[in-house]
């Protein structure tokens, strides 16, 4: 079953082409790494999937629907920057999400807050940068979505939290849902991924299974990335 | 603690080896039920699809079999497990002999050396 499909997906900002004719098919039940150097179009792609940007040409569909209210009900998006209001408390955010998303599991979010030692009564303003990222990730992962789009979910947190996040992705695994993770920290996520997409200057230069890469090329995805994108 | 993997070989193959090692060493006894894919994937910190593939390989070799509703079990066939154990041991010996040859010891020299080497008790 296809969960995400894009055809000729293109986005230009003035003269700059951020994403160029991307054809992609993502099946349900997969964990996918969206990998590429800075400015390769990863965030643009994720924003297009969320309807935060509109394509210049081509199309993207989530479960056969163009991004909109219906797809937002089944897509859980972790943006790179934080969108919390400073006056809110952590628990306000939890009820905010519970109001907004039918598939949000508040009990699960509260459990995760306890595990990561975040006080639900704390004001967002008082949290460290890393703690804010944790809260955001908890809210996103506590939804029972069909598609999770995670933009750099592990970049800003310590290695122990990184492990916890990756474990959460594994234990959340559902054959009907897929997860797309954009990141630079390939070695950390590699063993959690089914397949990887390499983006270079807005185009897909490779889309392959992790174990196929290891089998055929005898290198890890991390090593291959370093070769393909050698500066 | 997540399992560590070599960077240059498929992860499913390494998972298969790790699970096989648990079977031949008796951690998972003959006829015993294996942990679920989800539990094993969490322990190893790997993608559940990859772990599934490793188990399917073990199934193909007859060392593991699935029962429709109750999960996966280690084979009851102890001869088969013994065979797998022997194969693993032979692989290690081949590897060892190759390394010894690189140092300049032939098979006979290596055997003599093994017999005259004092056993170091594991701590």
CSV table of C-alpha atoms in Angstrom, one decimal:
chain,number,residue,atom,x,y,z
A,1,UNK,CA,0.0,0.0,0.0
A,2,UNK,CA,1.4,3.4,-1.0
A,3,UNK,CA,1.4,6.0,1.7
A,4,UNK,CA,3.2,8.8,-0.1
A,5,UNK,CA,3.6,9.4,-3.8
A,6,UNK,CA,5.1,12.4,-5.6
A,7,UNK,CA,5.4,12.9,-9.3
A,8,UNK,CA,7.6,15.6,-10.9
A,9,UNK,CA,7.5,17.4,-7.6
A,10,UNK,CA,9.3,20.8,-8.1
A,11,UNK,CA,9.7,23.8,-5.9
A,12,UNK,CA,11.4,27.0,-7.0
A,13,UNK,CA,12.1,30.0,-4.9
A,14,UNK,CA,12.6,32.7,-7.5
A,15,UNK,CA,15.5,31.6,-9.6
A,16,UNK,CA,16.6,29.0,-7.1
A,17,UNK,CA,15.3,25.4,-7.7
A,18,UNK,CA,15.1,23.8,-4.3
A,19,UNK,CA,13.5,20.6,-5.5
A,20,UNK,CA,13.6,19.3,-9.0
A,21,UNK,CA,11.2,16.8,-10.5
A,22,UNK,CA,11.1,14.4,-7.6
A,23,UNK,CA,9.3,11.1,-8.3
A,24,UNK,CA,8.9,9.1,-5.2
A,25,UNK,CA,6.9,6.2,-3.9
A,26,UNK,CA,6.8,5.3,-0.2
A,27,UNK,CA,5.1,2.1,0.9
A,28,UNK,CA,3.4,1.7,4.3
A,29,UNK,CA,5.4,0.0,7.1
A,30,UNK,CA,8.8,1.4,6.2
A,31,UNK,CA,11.3,3.6,8.0
A,32,UNK,CA,13.1,5.8,5.5
A,33,UNK,CA,16.1,8.1,5.9
A,34,UNK,CA,16.0,11.3,3.9
A,35,UNK,CA,19.7,12.2,3.6
A,36,UNK,CA,21.5,14.9,1.9
A,37,UNK,CA,23.9,17.8,2.6
A,38,UNK,CA,22.7,21.2,3.7
A,39,UNK,CA,20.5,22.9,1.1
A,40,UNK,CA,19.8,19.7,-0.8
A,41,UNK,CA,16.0,20.1,-0.4
A,42,UNK,CA,15.1,17.9,2.5
A,43,UNK,CA,13.1,20.4,4.5
A,44,UNK,CA,11.5,21.8,1.3
A,45,UNK,CA,10.3,18.2,0.5
A,46,UNK,CA,8.9,17.7,4.0
A,47,UNK,CA,7.1,21.1,4.0
A,48,UNK,CA,5.5,20.3,0.6
A,49,UNK,CA,4.2,17.0,2.0
A,50,UNK,CA,2.6,19.0,4.8
A,51,UNK,CA,1.1,21.7,2.6
A,52,UNK,CA,3.3,24.3,4.3
A,53,UNK,CA,4.6,25.0,0.8
A,54,UNK,CA,2.8,24.6,-2.5
A,55,UNK,CA,4.6,22.9,-5.5
A,56,UNK,CA,5.7,25.1,-8.4
A,57,UNK,CA,4.9,22.1,-10.5
A,58,UNK,CA,4.2,18.4,-10.1
A,59,UNK,CA,2.3,16.9,-7.2
A,60,UNK,CA,2.6,15.1,-3.9
A,61,UNK,CA,-0.1,12.9,-2.4
A,62,UNK,CA,-0.5,11.3,1.0
A,63,UNK,CA,-2.7,8.2,0.9
A,64,UNK,CA,-4.0,9.5,-2.4
A,65,UNK,CA,-4.9,12.9,-1.2
A,66,UNK,CA,-3.3,16.3,-1.8
A,67,UNK,CA,-1.9,17.8,1.4
A,68,UNK,CA,-4.7,19.6,3.3
A,69,UNK,CA,-6.9,19.2,6.3
A,70,UNK,CA,-7.6,15.5,5.6
A,71,UNK,CA,-3.9,14.6,5.3
A,72,UNK,CA,-3.0,16.6,8.4
A,73,UNK,CA,-5.2,14.2,10.3
A,74,UNK,CA,-2.9,11.3,9.4
A,75,UNK,CA,0.5,13.0,9.1
A,76,UNK,CA,2.5,13.8,12.2
A,77,UNK,CA,5.2,16.4,11.4
A,78,UNK,CA,8.2,17.4,13.5
A,79,UNK,CA,9.5,20.6,12.1
A,80,UNK,CA,13.0,21.7,12.5
A,81,UNK,CA,12.2,24.8,14.5
A,82,UNK,CA,10.0,25.1,17.5
A,83,UNK,CA,6.6,26.6,17.3
A,84,UNK,CA,5.6,26.7,21.0
A,85,UNK,CA,4.2,29.8,22.6
A,86,UNK,CA,6.4,30.8,25.5
A,87,UNK,CA,3.5,31.4,27.9
A,88,UNK,CA,2.3,27.9,27.6
A,89,UNK,CA,3.1,25.1,30.0
A,90,UNK,CA,4.1,21.6,28.8
A,91,UNK,CA,0.7,20.2,29.9
A,92,UNK,CA,-1.1,23.0,27.9
A,93,UNK,CA,0.7,21.7,24.8
A,94,UNK,CA,-0.5,18.2,25.6
A,95,UNK,CA,-4.1,19.3,25.9
A,96,UNK,CA,-3.6,21.4,22.8
A,97,UNK,CA,-2.6,18.3,20.8
A,98,UNK,CA,-5.3,16.3,22.4
A,99,UNK,CA,-7.9,18.8,21.1
A,100,UNK,CA,-6.4,19.1,17.7
A,101,UNK,CA,-5.6,15.5,16.8
A,102,UNK,CA,-8.1,12.6,17.1
A,103,UNK,CA,-5.2,10.1,17.0
A,104,UNK,CA,-3.3,11.7,19.9
A,105,UNK,CA,-2.6,9.5,22.9
A,106,UNK,CA,-2.3,11.8,25.9
A,107,UNK,CA,-1.5,9.0,28.3
A,108,UNK,CA,1.4,7.9,26.1
A,109,UNK,CA,2.7,11.5,25.9
A,110,UNK,CA,2.5,11.8,29.7
A,111,UNK,CA,4.5,8.5,30.1
A,112,UNK,CA,7.1,9.8,27.7
A,113,UNK,CA,7.4,13.0,29.6
A,114,UNK,CA,8.0,11.1,32.8
A,115,UNK,CA,10.7,8.9,31.1
A,116,UNK,CA,12.5,11.9,29.8
A,117,UNK,CA,12.1,13.7,33.1
A,118,UNK,CA,10.2,16.7,31.9
A,119,UNK,CA,7.8,18.4,34.4
A,120,UNK,CA,4.4,18.8,32.8
A,121,UNK,CA,3.8,21.9,34.9
A,122,UNK,CA,7.0,23.6,33.6
A,123,UNK,CA,6.6,26.7,31.4
A,124,UNK,CA,7.9,26.3,27.9
A,125,UNK,CA,9.9,29.4,28.4
A,126,UNK,CA,11.9,27.9,31.2
A,127,UNK,CA,12.9,24.8,29.3
A,128,UNK,CA,16.4,24.3,27.7
A,129,UNK,CA,16.7,24.0,24.0
A,130,UNK,CA,17.2,20.3,24.2
A,131,UNK,CA,14.2,19.9,26.5
A,132,UNK,CA,12.0,21.9,24.1
A,133,UNK,CA,13.0,19.5,21.3
A,134,UNK,CA,12.1,16.5,23.5
A,135,UNK,CA,8.7,17.9,24.2
A,136,UNK,CA,8.0,18.5,20.6
A,137,UNK,CA,9.1,15.0,19.7
A,138,UNK,CA,7.0,13.5,22.4
A,139,UNK,CA,3.9,15.3,21.0
A,140,UNK,CA,4.6,14.1,17.5
A,141,UNK,CA,5.3,10.5,18.4
A,142,UNK,CA,2.3,10.2,20.8
A,143,UNK,CA,0.1,10.4,17.8
A,144,UNK,CA,-1.0,7.2,16.0
A,145,UNK,CA,-0.4,8.6,12.6
A,146,UNK,CA,0.0,6.9,9.2
A,147,UNK,CA,3.0,8.9,8.3
A,148,UNK,CA,5.6,10.6,10.5
A,149,UNK,CA,7.7,13.2,9.0
A,150,UNK,CA,10.6,14.0,11.3
A,151,UNK,CA,12.9,16.9,10.3
A,152,UNK,CA,16.3,16.4,12.1
A,153,UNK,CA,14.7,14.7,15.2
A,154,UNK,CA,18.0,13.8,16.8
A,155,UNK,CA,20.3,16.7,16.0
A,156,UNK,CA,19.8,18.8,19.1
A,157,UNK,CA,19.6,16.2,21.8
A,158,UNK,CA,22.2,14.3,23.8
A,159,UNK,CA,23.2,10.7,22.8
A,160,UNK,CA,21.2,9.0,25.6
A,161,UNK,CA,18.0,10.9,24.4
A,162,UNK,CA,19.0,10.0,20.8
A,163,UNK,CA,18.9,6.3,21.8
A,164,UNK,CA,15.5,6.8,23.5
A,165,UNK,CA,14.1,8.5,20.4
A,166,UNK,CA,15.3,5.7,18.1
A,167,UNK,CA,13.9,3.1,20.4
A,168,UNK,CA,10.6,5.0,20.4
A,169,UNK,CA,10.5,4.8,16.6
A,170,UNK,CA,11.2,1.0,16.8
A,171,UNK,CA,8.6,0.3,19.5
A,172,UNK,CA,6.1,2.5,17.7
A,173,UNK,CA,6.5,0.4,14.5
A,174,UNK,CA,3.2,-0.3,12.8
A,175,UNK,CA,3.0,-2.1,9.5
A,176,UNK,CA,0.4,0.4,8.3
A,177,UNK,CA,2.5,3.5,9.1
A,178,UNK,CA,5.8,4.9,7.7
A,179,UNK,CA,8.4,7.2,9.1
A,180,UNK,CA,10.6,9.5,7.2
A,181,UNK,CA,13.6,10.9,9.1
A,182,UNK,CA,15.7,13.6,7.7
A,183,UNK,CA,19.1,13.8,9.3
A,184,UNK,CA,22.8,14.3,9.0
A,185,UNK,CA,23.6,11.8,11.8
A,186,UNK,CA,23.5,8.8,9.5
A,187,UNK,CA,25.6,6.4,11.6
A,188,UNK,CA,23.2,6.8,14.5
A,189,UNK,CA,20.0,6.0,12.6
A,190,UNK,CA,21.3,3.5,10.0
A,191,UNK,CA,20.3,0.3,11.8
A,192,UNK,CA,16.7,1.7,12.3
A,193,UNK,CA,16.2,2.4,8.6
A,194,UNK,CA,14.7,0.2,5.9
A,195,UNK,CA,15.7,2.4,3.0
A,196,UNK,CA,17.5,5.6,2.3
A,197,UNK,CA,16.9,8.5,-0.1
A,198,UNK,CA,19.9,10.6,-1.1
A,199,UNK,CA,19.0,14.1,-2.1
A,200,UNK,CA,21.6,16.2,-4.0
A,201,UNK,CA,20.8,19.8,-5.2
A,202,UNK,CA,17.1,19.1,-5.1
A,203,UNK,CA,17.2,15.8,-7.0
A,204,UNK,CA,17.1,12.2,-5.9
A,205,UNK,CA,20.4,10.6,-6.7
A,206,UNK,CA,19.7,7.3,-4.9
A,207,UNK,CA,16.8,5.4,-3.4
A,208,UNK,CA,17.8,2.0,-2.0
A,209,UNK,CA,17.4,-0.5,0.8
A,210,UNK,CA,20.0,-0.2,3.5
A,211,UNK,CA,21.0,-3.9,3.4
A,212,UNK,CA,21.1,-3.8,-0.4
A,213,UNK,CA,23.7,-1.1,-0.2
A,214,UNK,CA,25.7,-3.0,2.3
A,215,UNK,CA,25.3,-6.2,0.3
A,216,UNK,CA,26.2,-4.8,-3.1
A,217,UNK,CA,28.7,-2.1,-2.2
A,218,UNK,CA,30.2,-3.6,1.0
A,219,UNK,CA,29.9,-0.3,2.8
A,220,UNK,CA,27.6,1.3,5.3
A,221,UNK,CA,25.2,4.0,4.3
A,222,UNK,CA,27.3,6.4,6.3
A,223,UNK,CA,30.4,5.5,4.3
A,224,UNK,CA,28.5,5.7,1.0
A,225,UNK,CA,27.2,9.1,1.9
A,226,UNK,CA,30.7,10.4,2.6
A,227,UNK,CA,31.8,9.1,-0.9
A,228,UNK,CA,28.8,10.4,-2.8
A,229,UNK,CA,28.9,13.9,-1.2
A,230,UNK,CA,32.7,14.2,-0.8
A,231,UNK,CA,33.6,17.9,-0.7
B,1,UNK,CA,22.5,-1.7,25.2
B,2,UNK,CA,22.0,-1.7,21.4
B,3,UNK,CA,23.9,-4.4,19.5
B,4,UNK,CA,26.9,-3.3,17.5
B,5,UNK,CA,27.2,-4.1,13.8
B,6,UNK,CA,30.0,-4.2,11.3
B,7,UNK,CA,29.6,-1.4,8.8
B,8,UNK,CA,30.5,-3.4,5.7
B,9,UNK,CA,28.0,-6.3,5.9
B,10,UNK,CA,24.1,-6.4,5.7
B,11,UNK,CA,22.5,-6.0,9.1
B,12,UNK,CA,20.1,-8.8,8.7
B,13,UNK,CA,23.0,-11.3,8.2
B,14,UNK,CA,24.6,-10.1,11.4
B,15,UNK,CA,21.3,-10.3,13.3
B,16,UNK,CA,20.9,-13.9,12.0
B,17,UNK,CA,24.4,-14.8,13.3
B,18,UNK,CA,23.7,-13.3,16.7
B,19,UNK,CA,20.4,-15.2,17.1
B,20,UNK,CA,22.0,-18.4,15.8
B,21,UNK,CA,24.7,-18.0,18.4
B,22,UNK,CA,22.0,-17.8,21.1
B,23,UNK,CA,20.5,-21.0,19.8
B,24,UNK,CA,23.7,-23.1,19.6
B,25,UNK,CA,24.8,-21.8,23.0
B,26,UNK,CA,21.5,-22.8,24.5
B,27,UNK,CA,20.4,-19.4,25.5
B,28,UNK,CA,17.4,-20.2,23.3
B,29,UNK,CA,17.0,-24.0,24.0
B,30,UNK,CA,15.7,-26.5,21.5
B,31,UNK,CA,11.9,-26.3,21.2
B,32,UNK,CA,11.8,-23.0,23.2
B,33,UNK,CA,9.8,-20.0,22.1
B,34,UNK,CA,11.7,-17.0,20.8
B,35,UNK,CA,11.1,-13.5,21.9
B,36,UNK,CA,8.7,-11.5,19.6
B,37,UNK,CA,10.1,-9.6,16.7
B,38,UNK,CA,9.2,-6.4,18.5
B,39,UNK,CA,11.0,-7.3,21.7
B,40,UNK,CA,14.1,-8.5,19.8
B,41,UNK,CA,14.1,-5.5,17.6
B,42,UNK,CA,13.9,-3.2,20.6
B,43,UNK,CA,16.8,-5.1,22.4
B,44,UNK,CA,19.0,-4.9,19.3
B,45,UNK,CA,17.8,-1.4,18.4
B,46,UNK,CA,17.2,-2.3,14.8
B,47,UNK,CA,14.3,-2.0,12.4
B,48,UNK,CA,11.7,-4.7,13.0
B,49,UNK,CA,11.6,-5.5,9.2
B,50,UNK,CA,15.3,-6.2,9.2
B,51,UNK,CA,14.9,-8.5,12.2
B,52,UNK,CA,12.0,-10.2,10.6
B,53,UNK,CA,14.2,-10.9,7.6
B,54,UNK,CA,16.9,-12.5,9.9
B,55,UNK,CA,14.3,-14.8,11.4
B,56,UNK,CA,13.0,-15.8,8.0
B,57,UNK,CA,16.5,-16.8,7.1
B,58,UNK,CA,16.7,-19.0,10.2
B,59,UNK,CA,13.4,-20.4,9.2
B,60,UNK,CA,14.6,-21.2,5.8
B,61,UNK,CA,17.6,-23.1,7.4
B,62,UNK,CA,15.1,-25.0,9.5
B,63,UNK,CA,16.5,-23.8,12.8
B,64,UNK,CA,13.4,-21.8,13.6
B,65,UNK,CA,9.8,-22.4,12.8
B,66,UNK,CA,6.7,-20.2,13.1
B,67,UNK,CA,3.5,-21.3,14.6
B,68,UNK,CA,0.5,-19.5,13.2
B,69,UNK,CA,-0.7,-17.7,16.3
B,70,UNK,CA,1.8,-18.4,19.0
B,71,UNK,CA,5.0,-17.0,17.6
B,72,UNK,CA,8.3,-18.5,16.6
B,73,UNK,CA,10.1,-21.5,18.2
B,74,UNK,CA,13.6,-23.0,18.0
B,75,UNK,CA,13.6,-26.4,16.2
B,76,UNK,CA,13.3,-29.5,18.3
B,77,UNK,CA,15.9,-31.2,16.1
B,78,UNK,CA,19.0,-31.3,18.2
B,79,UNK,CA,21.1,-32.8,15.4
B,80,UNK,CA,20.3,-29.8,13.3
B,81,UNK,CA,21.4,-27.4,16.1
B,82,UNK,CA,24.6,-29.5,16.6
B,83,UNK,CA,25.3,-29.3,12.9
B,84,UNK,CA,24.9,-25.5,13.0
B,85,UNK,CA,27.2,-25.3,16.0
B,86,UNK,CA,29.8,-27.4,14.1
B,87,UNK,CA,29.6,-25.1,11.1
B,88,UNK,CA,30.1,-22.0,13.2
B,89,UNK,CA,33.1,-23.6,15.0
B,90,UNK,CA,34.6,-24.6,11.6
B,91,UNK,CA,34.2,-21.1,10.3
B,92,UNK,CA,36.2,-19.8,13.3
B,93,UNK,CA,38.9,-22.5,12.9
B,94,UNK,CA,39.3,-21.6,9.2
B,95,UNK,CA,39.6,-17.9,10.1
B,96,UNK,CA,42.1,-18.8,12.8
B,97,UNK,CA,44.2,-21.0,10.5
B,98,UNK,CA,44.3,-18.3,7.9
B,99,UNK,CA,45.6,-15.8,10.4
B,100,UNK,CA,48.2,-18.3,11.6
B,101,UNK,CA,49.3,-18.9,8.0
B,102,UNK,CA,49.7,-15.1,7.6
B,103,UNK,CA,52.0,-15.2,10.7
B,104,UNK,CA,53.9,-18.1,9.2
B,105,UNK,CA,52.5,-21.1,11.1
B,106,UNK,CA,51.2,-24.1,9.2
B,107,UNK,CA,48.4,-26.3,10.5
B,108,UNK,CA,50.7,-28.6,12.4
B,109,UNK,CA,52.6,-25.8,14.0
B,110,UNK,CA,49.4,-24.2,15.0
B,111,UNK,CA,48.1,-27.4,16.6
B,112,UNK,CA,51.4,-27.8,18.6
B,113,UNK,CA,51.2,-24.2,19.7
B,114,UNK,CA,47.6,-24.7,20.9
B,115,UNK,CA,48.6,-27.8,22.9
B,116,UNK,CA,51.6,-26.1,24.6
B,117,UNK,CA,49.8,-22.8,25.3
B,118,UNK,CA,48.7,-22.5,28.9
B,119,UNK,CA,45.0,-22.1,29.4
B,120,UNK,CA,44.1,-18.6,30.6
B,121,UNK,CA,41.0,-18.9,32.8
B,122,UNK,CA,38.4,-16.3,31.8
B,123,UNK,CA,37.8,-13.7,34.4
